[in-house]
PDB file as gemmi writes it, atoms N, CA and C in Angstrom:
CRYST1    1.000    1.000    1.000  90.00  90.00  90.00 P 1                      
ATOM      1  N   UNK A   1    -258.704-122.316 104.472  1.00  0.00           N  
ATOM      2  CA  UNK A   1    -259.949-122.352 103.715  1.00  0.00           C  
ATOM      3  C   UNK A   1    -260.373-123.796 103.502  1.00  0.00           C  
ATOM      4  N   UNK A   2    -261.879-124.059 104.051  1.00  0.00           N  
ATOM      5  CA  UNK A   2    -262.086-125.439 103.542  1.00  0.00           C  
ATOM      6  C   UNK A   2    -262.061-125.447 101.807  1.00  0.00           C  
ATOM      7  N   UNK A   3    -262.140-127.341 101.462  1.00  0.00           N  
ATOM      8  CA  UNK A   3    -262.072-127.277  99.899  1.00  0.00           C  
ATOM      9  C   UNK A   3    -263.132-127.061  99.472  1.00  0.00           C  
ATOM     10  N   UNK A   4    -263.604-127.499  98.438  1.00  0.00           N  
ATOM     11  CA  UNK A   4    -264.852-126.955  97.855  1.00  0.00           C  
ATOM     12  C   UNK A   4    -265.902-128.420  97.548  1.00  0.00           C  
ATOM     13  N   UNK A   5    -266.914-128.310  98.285  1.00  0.00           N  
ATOM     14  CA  UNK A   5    -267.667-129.790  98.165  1.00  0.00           C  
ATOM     15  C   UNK A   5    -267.902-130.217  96.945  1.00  0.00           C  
ATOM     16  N   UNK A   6    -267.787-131.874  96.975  1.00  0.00           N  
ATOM     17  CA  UNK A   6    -268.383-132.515  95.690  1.00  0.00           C  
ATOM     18  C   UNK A   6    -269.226-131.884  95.076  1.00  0.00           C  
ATOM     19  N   UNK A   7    -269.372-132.134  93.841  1.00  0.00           N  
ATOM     20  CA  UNK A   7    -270.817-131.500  93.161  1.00  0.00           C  
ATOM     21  C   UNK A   7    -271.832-133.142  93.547  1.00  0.00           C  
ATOM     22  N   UNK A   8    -272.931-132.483  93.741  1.00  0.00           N  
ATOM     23  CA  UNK A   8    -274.162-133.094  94.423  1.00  0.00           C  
ATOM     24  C   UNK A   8    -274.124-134.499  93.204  1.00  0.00           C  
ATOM     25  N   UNK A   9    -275.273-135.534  93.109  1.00  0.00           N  
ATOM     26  CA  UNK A   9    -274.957-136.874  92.731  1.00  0.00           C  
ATOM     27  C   UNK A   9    -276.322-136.524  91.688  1.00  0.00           C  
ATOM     28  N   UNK A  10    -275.958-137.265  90.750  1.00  0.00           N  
ATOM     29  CA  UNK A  10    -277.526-136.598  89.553  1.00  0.00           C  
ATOM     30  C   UNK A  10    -278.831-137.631  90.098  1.00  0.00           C  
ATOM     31  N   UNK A  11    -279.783-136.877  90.216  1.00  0.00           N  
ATOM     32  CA  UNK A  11    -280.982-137.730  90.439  1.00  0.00           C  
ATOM     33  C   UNK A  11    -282.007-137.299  91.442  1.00  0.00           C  
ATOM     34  N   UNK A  12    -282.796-137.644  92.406  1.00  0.00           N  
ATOM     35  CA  UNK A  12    -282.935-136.505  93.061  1.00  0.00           C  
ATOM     36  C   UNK A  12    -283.372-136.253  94.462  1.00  0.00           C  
ATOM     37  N   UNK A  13    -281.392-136.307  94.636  1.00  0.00           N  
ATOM     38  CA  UNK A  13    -281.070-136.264  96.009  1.00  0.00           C  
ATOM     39  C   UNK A  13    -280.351-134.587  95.107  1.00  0.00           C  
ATOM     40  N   UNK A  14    -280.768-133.955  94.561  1.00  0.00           N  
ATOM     41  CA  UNK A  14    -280.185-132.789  94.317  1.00  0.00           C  
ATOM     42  C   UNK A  14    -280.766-131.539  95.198  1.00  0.00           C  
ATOM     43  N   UNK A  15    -282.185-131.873  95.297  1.00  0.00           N  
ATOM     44  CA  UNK A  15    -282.717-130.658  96.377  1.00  0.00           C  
ATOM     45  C   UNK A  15    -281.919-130.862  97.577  1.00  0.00           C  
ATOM     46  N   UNK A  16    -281.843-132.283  97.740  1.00  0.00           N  
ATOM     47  CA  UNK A  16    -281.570-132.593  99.358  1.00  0.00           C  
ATOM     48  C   UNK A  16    -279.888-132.184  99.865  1.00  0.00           C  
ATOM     49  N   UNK A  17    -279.037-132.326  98.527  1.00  0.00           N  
ATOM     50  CA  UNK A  17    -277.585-131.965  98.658  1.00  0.00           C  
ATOM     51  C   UNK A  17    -277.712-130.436  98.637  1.00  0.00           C  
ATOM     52  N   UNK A  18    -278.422-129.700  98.182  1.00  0.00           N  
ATOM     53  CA  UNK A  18    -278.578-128.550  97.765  1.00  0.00           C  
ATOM     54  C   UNK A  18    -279.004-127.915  99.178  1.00  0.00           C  
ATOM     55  N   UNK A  19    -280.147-128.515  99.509  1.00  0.00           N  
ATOM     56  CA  UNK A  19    -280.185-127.853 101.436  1.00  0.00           C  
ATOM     57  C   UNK A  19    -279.224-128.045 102.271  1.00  0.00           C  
ATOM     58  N   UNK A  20    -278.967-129.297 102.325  1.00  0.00           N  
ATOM     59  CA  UNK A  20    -277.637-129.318 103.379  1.00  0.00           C  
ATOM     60  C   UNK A  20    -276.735-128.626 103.032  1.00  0.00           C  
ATOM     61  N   UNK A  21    -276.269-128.403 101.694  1.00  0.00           N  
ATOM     62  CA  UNK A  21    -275.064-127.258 101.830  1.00  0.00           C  
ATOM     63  C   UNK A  21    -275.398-125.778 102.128  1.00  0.00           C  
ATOM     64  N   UNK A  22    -276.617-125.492 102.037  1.00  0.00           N  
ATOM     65  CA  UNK A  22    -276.776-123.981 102.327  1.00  0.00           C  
ATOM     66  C   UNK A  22    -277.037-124.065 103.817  1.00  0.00           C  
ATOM     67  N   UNK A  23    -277.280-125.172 104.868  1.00  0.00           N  
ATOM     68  CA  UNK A  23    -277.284-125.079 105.622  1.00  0.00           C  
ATOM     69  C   UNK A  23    -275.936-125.114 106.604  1.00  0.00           C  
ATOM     70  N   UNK A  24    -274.931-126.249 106.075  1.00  0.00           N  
ATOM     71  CA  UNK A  24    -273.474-125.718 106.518  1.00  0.00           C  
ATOM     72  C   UNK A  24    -273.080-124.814 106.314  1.00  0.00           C  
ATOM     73  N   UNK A  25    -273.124-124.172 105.279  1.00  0.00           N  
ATOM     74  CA  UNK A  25    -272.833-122.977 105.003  1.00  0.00           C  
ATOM     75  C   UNK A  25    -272.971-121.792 106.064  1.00  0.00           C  
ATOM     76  N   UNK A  26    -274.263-121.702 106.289  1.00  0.00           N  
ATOM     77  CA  UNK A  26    -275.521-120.893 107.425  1.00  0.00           C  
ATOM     78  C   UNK A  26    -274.621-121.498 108.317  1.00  0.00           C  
ATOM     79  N   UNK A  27    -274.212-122.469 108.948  1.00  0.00           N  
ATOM     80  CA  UNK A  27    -274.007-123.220 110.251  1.00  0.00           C  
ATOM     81  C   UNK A  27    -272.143-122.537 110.192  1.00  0.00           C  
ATOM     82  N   UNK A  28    -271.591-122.656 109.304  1.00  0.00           N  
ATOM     83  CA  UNK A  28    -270.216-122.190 108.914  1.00  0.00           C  
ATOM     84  C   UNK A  28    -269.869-120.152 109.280  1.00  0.00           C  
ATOM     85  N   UNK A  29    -270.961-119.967 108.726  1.00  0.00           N  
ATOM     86  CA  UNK A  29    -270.801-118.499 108.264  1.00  0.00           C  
ATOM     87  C   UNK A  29    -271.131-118.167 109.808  1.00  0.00           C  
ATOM     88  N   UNK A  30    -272.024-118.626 110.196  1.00  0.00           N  
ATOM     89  CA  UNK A  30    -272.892-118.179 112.061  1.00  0.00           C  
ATOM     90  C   UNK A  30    -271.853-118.731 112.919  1.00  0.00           C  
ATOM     91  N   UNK A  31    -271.597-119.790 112.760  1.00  0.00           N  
ATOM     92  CA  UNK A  31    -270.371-120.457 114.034  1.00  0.00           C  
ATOM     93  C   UNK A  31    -269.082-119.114 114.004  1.00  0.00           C  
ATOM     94  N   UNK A  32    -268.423-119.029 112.774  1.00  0.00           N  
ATOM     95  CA  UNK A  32    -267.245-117.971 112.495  1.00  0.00           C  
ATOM     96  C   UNK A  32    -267.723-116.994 112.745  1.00  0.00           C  
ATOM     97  N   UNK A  33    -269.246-116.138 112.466  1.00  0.00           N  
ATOM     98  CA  UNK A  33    -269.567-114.856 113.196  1.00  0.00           C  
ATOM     99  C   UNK A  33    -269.360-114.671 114.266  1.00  0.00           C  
ATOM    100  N   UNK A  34    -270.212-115.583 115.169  1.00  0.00           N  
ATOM    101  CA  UNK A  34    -270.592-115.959 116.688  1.00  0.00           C  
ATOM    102  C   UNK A  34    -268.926-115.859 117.126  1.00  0.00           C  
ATOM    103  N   UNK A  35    -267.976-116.449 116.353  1.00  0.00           N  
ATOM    104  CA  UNK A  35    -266.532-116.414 117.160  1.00  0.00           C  
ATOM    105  C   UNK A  35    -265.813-115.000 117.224  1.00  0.00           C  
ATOM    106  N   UNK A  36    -266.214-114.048 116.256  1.00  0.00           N  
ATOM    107  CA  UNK A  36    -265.420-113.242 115.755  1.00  0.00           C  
ATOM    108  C   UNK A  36    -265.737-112.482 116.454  1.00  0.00           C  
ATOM    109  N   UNK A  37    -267.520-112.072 116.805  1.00  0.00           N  
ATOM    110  CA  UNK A  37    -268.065-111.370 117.826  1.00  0.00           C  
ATOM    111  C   UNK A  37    -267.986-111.499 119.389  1.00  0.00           C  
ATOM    112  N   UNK A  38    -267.228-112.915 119.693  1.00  0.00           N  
ATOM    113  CA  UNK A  38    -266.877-112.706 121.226  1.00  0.00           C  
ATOM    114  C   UNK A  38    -265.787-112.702 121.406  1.00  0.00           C  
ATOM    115  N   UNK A  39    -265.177-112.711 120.120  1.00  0.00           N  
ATOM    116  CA  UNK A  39    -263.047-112.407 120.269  1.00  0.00           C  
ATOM    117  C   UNK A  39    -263.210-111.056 120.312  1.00  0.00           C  
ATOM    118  N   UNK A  40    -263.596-110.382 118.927  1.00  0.00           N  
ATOM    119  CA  UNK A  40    -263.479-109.013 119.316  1.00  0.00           C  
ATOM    120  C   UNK A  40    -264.241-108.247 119.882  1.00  0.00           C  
TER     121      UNK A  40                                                      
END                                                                             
């Protein structure tokens, strides 16, 4: 299991930390789908 990311920095790069993690996330969750669906 990865760890659990920093909490974002106060000010406001908070939207911007806030997209990029839902987008690794999206990029995390789809990469491990995409694998699971051509293993099994």
């Amino acid at each position: 299991e990865l760890p659990p990311p920093p909490p974002p920095p106060a000010g406001g790069h908070n939207i911007a930390a806030l997209v990029l993690g839902i987008v690794l996330i999206l990029l995390i969750v789809g990469g491990n789908g995409l694998v699971c669906l051509s293993v099994c």
